[in-house]
PDB file of C-alpha atoms and ligand atoms in Angstrom:
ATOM      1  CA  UNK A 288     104.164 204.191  31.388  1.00  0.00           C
ATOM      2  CA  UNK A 289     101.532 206.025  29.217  1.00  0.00           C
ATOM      3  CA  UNK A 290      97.957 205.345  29.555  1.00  0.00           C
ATOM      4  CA  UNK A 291      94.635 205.853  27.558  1.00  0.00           C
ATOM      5  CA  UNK A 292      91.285 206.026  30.037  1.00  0.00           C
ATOM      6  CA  UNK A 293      88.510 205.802  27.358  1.00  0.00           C
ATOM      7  CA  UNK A 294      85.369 206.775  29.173  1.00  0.00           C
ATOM      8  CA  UNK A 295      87.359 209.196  31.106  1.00  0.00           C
ATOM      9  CA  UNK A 296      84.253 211.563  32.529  1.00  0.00           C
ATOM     10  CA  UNK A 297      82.805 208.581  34.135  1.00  0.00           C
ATOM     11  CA  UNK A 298      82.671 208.387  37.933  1.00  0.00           C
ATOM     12  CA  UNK A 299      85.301 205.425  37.941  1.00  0.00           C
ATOM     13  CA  UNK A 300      87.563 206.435  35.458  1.00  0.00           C
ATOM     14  CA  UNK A 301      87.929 209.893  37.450  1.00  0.00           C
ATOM     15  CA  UNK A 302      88.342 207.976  40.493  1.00  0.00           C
ATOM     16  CA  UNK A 303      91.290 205.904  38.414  1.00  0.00           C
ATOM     17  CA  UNK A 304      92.956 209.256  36.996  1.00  0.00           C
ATOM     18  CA  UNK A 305      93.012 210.759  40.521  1.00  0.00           C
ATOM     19  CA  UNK A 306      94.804 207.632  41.854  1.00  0.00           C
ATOM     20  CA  UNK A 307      97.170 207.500  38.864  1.00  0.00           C
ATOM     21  CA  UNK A 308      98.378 210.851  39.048  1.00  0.00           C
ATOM     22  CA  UNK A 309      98.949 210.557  43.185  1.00  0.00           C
ATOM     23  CA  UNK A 310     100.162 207.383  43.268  1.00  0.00           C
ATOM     24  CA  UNK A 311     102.057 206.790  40.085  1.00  0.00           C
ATOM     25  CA  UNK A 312     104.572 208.694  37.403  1.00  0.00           C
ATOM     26  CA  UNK A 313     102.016 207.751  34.874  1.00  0.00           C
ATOM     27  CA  UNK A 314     101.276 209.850  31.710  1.00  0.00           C
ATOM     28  CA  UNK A 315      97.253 209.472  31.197  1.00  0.00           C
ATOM     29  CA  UNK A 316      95.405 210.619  27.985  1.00  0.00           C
ATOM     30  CA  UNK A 317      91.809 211.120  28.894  1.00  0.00           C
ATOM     31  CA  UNK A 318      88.988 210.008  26.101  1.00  0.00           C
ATOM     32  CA  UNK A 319      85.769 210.811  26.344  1.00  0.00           C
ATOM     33  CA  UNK A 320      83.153 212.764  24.327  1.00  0.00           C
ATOM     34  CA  UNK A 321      82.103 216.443  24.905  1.00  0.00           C
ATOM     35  CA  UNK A 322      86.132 217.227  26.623  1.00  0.00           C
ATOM     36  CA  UNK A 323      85.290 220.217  27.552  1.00  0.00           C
ATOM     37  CA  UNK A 324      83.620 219.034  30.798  1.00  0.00           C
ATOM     38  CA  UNK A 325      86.649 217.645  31.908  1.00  0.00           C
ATOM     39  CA  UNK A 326      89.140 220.404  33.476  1.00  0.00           C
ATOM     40  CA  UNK A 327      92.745 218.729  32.865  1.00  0.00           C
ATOM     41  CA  UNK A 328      93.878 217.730  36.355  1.00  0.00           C
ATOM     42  CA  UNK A 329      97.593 218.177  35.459  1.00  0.00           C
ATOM     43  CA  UNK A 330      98.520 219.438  32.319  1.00  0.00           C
ATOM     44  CA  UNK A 331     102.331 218.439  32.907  1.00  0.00           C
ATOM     45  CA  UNK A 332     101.220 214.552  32.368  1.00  0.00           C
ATOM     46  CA  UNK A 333      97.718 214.590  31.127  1.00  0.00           C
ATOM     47  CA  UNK A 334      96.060 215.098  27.535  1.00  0.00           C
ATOM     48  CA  UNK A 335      92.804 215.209  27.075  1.00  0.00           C
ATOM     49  CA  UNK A 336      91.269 213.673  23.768  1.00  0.00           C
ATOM     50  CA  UNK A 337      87.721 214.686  22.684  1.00  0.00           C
ATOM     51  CA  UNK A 338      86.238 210.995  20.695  1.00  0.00           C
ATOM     52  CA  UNK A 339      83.286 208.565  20.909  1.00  0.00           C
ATOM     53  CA  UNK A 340      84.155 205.216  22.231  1.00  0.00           C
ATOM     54  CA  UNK A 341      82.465 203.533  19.286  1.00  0.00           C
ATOM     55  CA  UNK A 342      84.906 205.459  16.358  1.00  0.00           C
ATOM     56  CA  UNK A 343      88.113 202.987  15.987  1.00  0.00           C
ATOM     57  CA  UNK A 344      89.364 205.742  14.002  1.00  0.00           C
ATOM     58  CA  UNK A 345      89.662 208.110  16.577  1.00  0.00           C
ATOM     59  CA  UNK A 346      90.391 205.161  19.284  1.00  0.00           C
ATOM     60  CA  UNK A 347      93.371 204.067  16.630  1.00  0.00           C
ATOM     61  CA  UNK A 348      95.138 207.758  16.831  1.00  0.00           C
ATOM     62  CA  UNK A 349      94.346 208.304  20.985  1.00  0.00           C
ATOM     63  CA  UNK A 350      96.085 204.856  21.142  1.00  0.00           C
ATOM     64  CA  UNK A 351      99.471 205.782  19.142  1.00  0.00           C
ATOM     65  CA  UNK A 352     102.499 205.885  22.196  1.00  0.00           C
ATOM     66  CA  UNK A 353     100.472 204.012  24.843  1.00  0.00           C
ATOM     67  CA  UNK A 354     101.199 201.304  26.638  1.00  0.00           C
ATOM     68  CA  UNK A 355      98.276 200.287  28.412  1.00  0.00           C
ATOM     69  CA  UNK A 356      94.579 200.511  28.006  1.00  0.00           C
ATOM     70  CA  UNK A 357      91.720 201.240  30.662  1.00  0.00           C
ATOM     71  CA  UNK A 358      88.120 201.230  29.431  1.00  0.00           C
ATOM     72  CA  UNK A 359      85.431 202.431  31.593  1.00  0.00           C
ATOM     73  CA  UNK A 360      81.905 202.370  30.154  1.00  0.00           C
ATOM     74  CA  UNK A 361      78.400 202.176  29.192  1.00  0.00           C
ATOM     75  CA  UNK A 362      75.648 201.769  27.346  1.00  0.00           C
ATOM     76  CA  UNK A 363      76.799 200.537  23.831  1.00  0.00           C
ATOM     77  CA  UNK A 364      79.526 198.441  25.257  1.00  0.00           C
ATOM     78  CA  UNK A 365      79.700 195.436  22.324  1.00  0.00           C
ATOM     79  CA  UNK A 366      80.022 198.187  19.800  1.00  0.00           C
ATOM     80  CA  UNK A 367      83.001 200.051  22.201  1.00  0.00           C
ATOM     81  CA  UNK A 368      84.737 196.622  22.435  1.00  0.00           C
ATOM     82  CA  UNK A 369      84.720 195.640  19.321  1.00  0.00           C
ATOM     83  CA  UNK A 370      85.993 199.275  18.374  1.00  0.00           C
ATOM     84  CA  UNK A 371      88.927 199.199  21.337  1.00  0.00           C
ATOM     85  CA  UNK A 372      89.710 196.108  20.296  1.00  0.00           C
ATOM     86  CA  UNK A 373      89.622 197.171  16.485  1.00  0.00           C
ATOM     87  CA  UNK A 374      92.094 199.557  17.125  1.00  0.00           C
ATOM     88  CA  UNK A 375      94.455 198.232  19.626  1.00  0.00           C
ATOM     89  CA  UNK A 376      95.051 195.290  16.951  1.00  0.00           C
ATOM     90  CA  UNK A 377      95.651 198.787  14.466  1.00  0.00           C
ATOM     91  CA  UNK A 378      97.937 200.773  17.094  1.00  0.00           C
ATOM     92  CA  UNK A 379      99.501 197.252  18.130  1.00  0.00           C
ATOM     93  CA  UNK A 380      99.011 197.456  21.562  1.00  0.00           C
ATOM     94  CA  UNK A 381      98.140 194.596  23.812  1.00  0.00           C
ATOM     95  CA  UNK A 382      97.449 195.501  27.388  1.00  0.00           C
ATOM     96  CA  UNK A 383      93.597 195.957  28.073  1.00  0.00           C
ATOM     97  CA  UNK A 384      91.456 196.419  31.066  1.00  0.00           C
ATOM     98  CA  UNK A 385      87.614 196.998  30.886  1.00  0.00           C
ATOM     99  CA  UNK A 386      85.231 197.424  33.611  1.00  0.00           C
ATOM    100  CA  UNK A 387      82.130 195.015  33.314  1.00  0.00           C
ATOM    101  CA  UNK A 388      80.050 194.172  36.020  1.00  0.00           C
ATOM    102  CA  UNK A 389      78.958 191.121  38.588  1.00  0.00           C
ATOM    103  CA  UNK A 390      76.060 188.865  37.357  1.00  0.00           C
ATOM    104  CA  UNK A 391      77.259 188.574  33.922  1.00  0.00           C
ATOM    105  CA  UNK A 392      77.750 184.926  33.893  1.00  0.00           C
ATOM    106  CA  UNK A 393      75.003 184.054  36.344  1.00  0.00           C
ATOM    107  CA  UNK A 394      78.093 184.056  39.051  1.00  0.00           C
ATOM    108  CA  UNK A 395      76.021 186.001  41.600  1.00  0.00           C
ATOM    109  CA  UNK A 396      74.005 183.806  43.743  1.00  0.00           C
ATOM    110  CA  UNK A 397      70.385 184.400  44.032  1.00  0.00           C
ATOM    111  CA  UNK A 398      70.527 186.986  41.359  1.00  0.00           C
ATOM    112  CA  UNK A 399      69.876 186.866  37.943  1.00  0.00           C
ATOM    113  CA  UNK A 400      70.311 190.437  36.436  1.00  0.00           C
ATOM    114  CA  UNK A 401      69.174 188.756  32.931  1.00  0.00           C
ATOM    115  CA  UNK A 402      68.850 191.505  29.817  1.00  0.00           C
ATOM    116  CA  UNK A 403      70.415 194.493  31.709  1.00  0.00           C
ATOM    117  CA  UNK A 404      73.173 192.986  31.487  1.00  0.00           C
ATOM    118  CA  UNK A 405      73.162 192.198  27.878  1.00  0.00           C
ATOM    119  CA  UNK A 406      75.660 194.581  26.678  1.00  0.00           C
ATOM    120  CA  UNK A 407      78.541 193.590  29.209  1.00  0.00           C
ATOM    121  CA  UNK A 408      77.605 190.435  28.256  1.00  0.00           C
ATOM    122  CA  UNK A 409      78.478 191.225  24.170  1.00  0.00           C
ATOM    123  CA  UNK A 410      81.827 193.293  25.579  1.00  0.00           C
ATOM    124  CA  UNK A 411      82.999 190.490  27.546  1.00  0.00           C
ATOM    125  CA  UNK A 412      82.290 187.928  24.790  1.00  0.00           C
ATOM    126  CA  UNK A 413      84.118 190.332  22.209  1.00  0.00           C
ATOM    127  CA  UNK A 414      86.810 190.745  24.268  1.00  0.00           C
ATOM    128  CA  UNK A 415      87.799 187.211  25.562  1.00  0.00           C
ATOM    129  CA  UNK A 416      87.791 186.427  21.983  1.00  0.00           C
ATOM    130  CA  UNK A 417      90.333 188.410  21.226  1.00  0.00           C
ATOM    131  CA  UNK A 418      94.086 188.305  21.247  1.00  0.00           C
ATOM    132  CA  UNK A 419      94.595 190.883  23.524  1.00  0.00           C
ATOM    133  CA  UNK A 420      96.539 190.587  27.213  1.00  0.00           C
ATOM    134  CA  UNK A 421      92.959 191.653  28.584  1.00  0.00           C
ATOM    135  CA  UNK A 422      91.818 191.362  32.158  1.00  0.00           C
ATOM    136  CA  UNK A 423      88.104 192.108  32.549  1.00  0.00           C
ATOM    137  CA  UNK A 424      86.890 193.219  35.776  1.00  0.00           C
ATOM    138  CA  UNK A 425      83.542 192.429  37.117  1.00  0.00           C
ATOM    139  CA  UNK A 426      82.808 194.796  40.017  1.00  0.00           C
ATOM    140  CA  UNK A 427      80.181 194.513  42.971  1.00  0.00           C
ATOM    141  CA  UNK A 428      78.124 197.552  43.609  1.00  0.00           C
ATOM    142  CA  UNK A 429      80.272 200.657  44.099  1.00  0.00           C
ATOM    143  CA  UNK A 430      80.936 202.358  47.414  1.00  0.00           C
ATOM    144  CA  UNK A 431      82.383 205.816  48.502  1.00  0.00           C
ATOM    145  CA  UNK A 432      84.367 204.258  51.681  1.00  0.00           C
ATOM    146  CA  UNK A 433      88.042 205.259  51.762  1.00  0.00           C
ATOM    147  CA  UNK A 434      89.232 201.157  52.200  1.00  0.00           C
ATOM    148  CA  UNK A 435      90.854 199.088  50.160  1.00  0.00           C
ATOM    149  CA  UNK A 436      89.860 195.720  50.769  1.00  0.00           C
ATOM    150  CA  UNK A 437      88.435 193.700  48.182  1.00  0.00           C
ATOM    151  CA  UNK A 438      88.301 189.377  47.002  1.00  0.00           C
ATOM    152  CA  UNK A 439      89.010 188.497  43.760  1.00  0.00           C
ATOM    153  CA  UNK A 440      86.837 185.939  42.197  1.00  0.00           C
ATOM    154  CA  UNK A 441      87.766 183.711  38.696  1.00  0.00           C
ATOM    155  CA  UNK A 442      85.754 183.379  35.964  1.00  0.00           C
ATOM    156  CA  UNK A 443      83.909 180.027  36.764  1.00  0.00           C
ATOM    157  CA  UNK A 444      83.985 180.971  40.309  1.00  0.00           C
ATOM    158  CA  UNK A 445      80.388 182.083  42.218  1.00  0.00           C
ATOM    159  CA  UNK A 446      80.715 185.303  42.850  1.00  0.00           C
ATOM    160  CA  UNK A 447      81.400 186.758  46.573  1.00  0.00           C
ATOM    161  CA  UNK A 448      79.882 189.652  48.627  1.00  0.00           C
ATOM    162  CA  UNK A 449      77.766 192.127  46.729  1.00  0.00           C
ATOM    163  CA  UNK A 450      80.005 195.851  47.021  1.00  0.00           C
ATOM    164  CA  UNK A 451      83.388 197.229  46.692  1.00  0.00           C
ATOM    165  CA  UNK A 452      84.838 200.558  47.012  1.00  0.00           C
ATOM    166  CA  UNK A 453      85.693 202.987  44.090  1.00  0.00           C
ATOM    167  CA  UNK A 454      89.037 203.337  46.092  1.00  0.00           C
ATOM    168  CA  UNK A 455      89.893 199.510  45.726  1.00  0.00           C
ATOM    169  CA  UNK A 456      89.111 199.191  42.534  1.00  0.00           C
ATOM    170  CA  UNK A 457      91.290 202.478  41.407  1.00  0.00           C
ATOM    171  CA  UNK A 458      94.262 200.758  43.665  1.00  0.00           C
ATOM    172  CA  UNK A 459      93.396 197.632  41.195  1.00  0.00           C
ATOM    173  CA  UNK A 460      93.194 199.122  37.978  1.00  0.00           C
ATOM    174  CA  UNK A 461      96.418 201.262  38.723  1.00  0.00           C
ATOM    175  CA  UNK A 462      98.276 198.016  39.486  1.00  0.00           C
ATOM    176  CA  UNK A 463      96.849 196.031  36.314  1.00  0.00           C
ATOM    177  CA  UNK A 464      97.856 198.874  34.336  1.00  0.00           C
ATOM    178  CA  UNK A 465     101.418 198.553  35.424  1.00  0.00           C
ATOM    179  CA  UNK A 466     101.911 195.256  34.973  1.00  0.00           C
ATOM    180  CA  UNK A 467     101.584 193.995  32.032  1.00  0.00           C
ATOM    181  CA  UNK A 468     100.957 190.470  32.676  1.00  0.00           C
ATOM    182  CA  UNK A 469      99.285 190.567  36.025  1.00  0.00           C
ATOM    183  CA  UNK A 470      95.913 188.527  35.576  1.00  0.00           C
ATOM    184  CA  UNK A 471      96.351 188.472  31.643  1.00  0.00           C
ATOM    185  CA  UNK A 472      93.711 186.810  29.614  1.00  0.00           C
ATOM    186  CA  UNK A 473      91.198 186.312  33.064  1.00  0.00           C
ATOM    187  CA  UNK A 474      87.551 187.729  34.084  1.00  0.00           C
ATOM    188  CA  UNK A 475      87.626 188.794  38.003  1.00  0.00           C
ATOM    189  CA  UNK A 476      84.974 189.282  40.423  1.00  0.00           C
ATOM    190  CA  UNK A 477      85.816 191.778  42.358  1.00  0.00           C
ATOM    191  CA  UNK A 478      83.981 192.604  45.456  1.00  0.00           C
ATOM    192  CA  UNK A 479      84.913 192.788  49.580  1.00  0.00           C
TER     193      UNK A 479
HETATM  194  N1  LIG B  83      77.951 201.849  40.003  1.00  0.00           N
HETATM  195  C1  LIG B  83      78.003 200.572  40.334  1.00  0.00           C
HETATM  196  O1  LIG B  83      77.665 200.156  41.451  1.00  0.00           O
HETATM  197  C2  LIG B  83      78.520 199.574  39.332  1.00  0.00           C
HETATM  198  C3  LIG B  83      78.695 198.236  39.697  1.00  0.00           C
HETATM  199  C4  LIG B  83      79.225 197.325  38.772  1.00  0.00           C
HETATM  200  C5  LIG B  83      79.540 197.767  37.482  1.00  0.00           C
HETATM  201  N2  LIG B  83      79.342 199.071  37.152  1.00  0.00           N
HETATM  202  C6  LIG B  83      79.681 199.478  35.784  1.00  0.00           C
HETATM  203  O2  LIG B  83      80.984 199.992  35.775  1.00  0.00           O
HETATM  204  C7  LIG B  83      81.103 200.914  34.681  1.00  0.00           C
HETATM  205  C8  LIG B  83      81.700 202.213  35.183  1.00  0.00           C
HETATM  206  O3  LIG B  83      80.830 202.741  36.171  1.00  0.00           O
HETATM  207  P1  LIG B  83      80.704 204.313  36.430  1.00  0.00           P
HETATM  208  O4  LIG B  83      79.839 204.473  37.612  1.00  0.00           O
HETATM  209  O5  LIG B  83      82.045 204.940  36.394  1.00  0.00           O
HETATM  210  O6  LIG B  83      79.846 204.709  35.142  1.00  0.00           O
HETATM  211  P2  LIG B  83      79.553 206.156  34.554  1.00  0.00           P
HETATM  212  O7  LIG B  83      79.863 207.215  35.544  1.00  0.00           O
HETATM  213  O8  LIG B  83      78.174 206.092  33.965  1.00  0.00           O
HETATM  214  O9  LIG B  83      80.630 206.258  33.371  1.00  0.00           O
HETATM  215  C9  LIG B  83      80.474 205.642  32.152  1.00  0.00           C
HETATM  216  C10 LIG B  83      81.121 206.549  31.145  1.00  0.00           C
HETATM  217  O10 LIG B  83      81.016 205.921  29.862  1.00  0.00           O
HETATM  218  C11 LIG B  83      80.992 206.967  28.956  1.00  0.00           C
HETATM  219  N3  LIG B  83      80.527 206.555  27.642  1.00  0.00           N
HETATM  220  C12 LIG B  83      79.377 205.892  27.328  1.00  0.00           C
HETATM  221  N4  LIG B  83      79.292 205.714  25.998  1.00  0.00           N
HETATM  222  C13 LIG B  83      80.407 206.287  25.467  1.00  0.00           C
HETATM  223  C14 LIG B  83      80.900 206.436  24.160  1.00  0.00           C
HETATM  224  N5  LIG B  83      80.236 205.931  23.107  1.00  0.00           N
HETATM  225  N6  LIG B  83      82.066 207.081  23.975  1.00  0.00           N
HETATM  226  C15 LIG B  83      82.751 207.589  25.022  1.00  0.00           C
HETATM  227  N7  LIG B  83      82.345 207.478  26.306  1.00  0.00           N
HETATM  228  C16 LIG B  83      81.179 206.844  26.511  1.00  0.00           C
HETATM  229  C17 LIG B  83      80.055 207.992  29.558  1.00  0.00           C
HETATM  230  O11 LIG B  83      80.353 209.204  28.948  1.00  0.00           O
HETATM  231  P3  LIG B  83      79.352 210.462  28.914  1.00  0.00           P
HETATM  232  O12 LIG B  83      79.654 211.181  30.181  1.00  0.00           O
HETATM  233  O13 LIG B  83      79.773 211.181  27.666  1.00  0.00           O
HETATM  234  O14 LIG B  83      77.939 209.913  28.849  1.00  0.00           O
HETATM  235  C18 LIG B  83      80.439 207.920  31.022  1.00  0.00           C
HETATM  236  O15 LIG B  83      81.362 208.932  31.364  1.00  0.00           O
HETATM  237  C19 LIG B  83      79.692 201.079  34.105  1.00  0.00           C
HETATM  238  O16 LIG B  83      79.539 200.236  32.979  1.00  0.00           O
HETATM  239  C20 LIG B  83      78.827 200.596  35.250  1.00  0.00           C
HETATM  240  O17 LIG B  83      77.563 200.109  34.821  1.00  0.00           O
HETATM  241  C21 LIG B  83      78.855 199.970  38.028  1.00  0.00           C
END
């Protein structure tokens, strides 16, 4: 299984990469912009690719060989989706998974997170109208505990709890990634 992290410097996505590589006989290439941050963690299974989330260009060629696609990101995220999802239709790939966040659809109860949520709002929107076997993952506020315990929530659902640990969502993203048709095509709250 060979799999592109786009957003790879990000606190999640090195979370992810560490879990992938102990876990898993993965192959990872690592995206992300200014690479030379990023000290390759195993050179044996990992390549690291310098490239801005929003160029489907550069997105198109990282993509070429993989199997499965992890997005982990922020700021511009409509523009990134519509890019990932730009080139995954170019590479022909199919499997995507991209970290949102709680509150987009008013799921959280007594919260209303309104504008700042805006862009995972766009990225979602792009996304589920896509063709792709996507599974978007809403997280609650991150924690550093070493469990993995967490609730998944559908899309329509209220949302449940409020945090989750980095650790249970890397144990989740690892198993999306590796199966292919695991929550395909579905928005999860995930919290514990
Ligand atoms: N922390 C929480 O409690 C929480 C809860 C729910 C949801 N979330 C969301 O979950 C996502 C992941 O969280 P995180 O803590 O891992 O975030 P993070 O550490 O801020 O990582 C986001 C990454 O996105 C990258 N990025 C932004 N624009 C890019 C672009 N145009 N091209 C390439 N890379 C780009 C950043 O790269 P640079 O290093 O180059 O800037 C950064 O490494 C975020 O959207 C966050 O808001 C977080």
């Amino acid at each position: 299984m060979s799999i592109l992290i786009v957003g790879a410097n990000g606190q999640l996505a090195r979370h992810t990469t560490a879990r992938l590589l102990a876990e898993t006989d993965s192959r990872l290439t690592l995206f992300l912009r200014r690479a030379s941050r990023l000290p390759n963690p195993d050179p044996a299974r990992v390549t690291i690719v310098e490239g801005d989330a929003t160029n489907e260009a550069a997105l198109t060629v990282a993509m070429k060989g993989q199997d499965a696609v992890y997005a982990s990101l922020a700021g511009e995220m409509g523009q990134q989706a519509r890019a990932i999802v730009g080139a995954m239709h170019r590479a022909g790939l199919k499997r995507l998974i991209f970290i949102s966040s709680m509150g987009i659809y008013g799921e959280v109860p007594g919260e209303s997170y309104r504008s700042i949520l805006d862009p995972y709002r766009d990225s979602a929107a792009v996304i589920g109208a896509s063709d792709l076997d996507y599974t978007i993952l809403r997280p609650g506020r991150f924690t550093r505990g070493p469990s993995i315990d967490f609730t998944i929530t559908h899309k329509g659902e209220p949302f449940k709890g409020h945090d989750v640990s980095m650790n249970s969502l890397a144990y989740l993203i690892a198993k999306l990634c590796l199966s292919p048709s695991l929550h395909v095509r579905s928005s999860l709250g995930v919290s514990n």
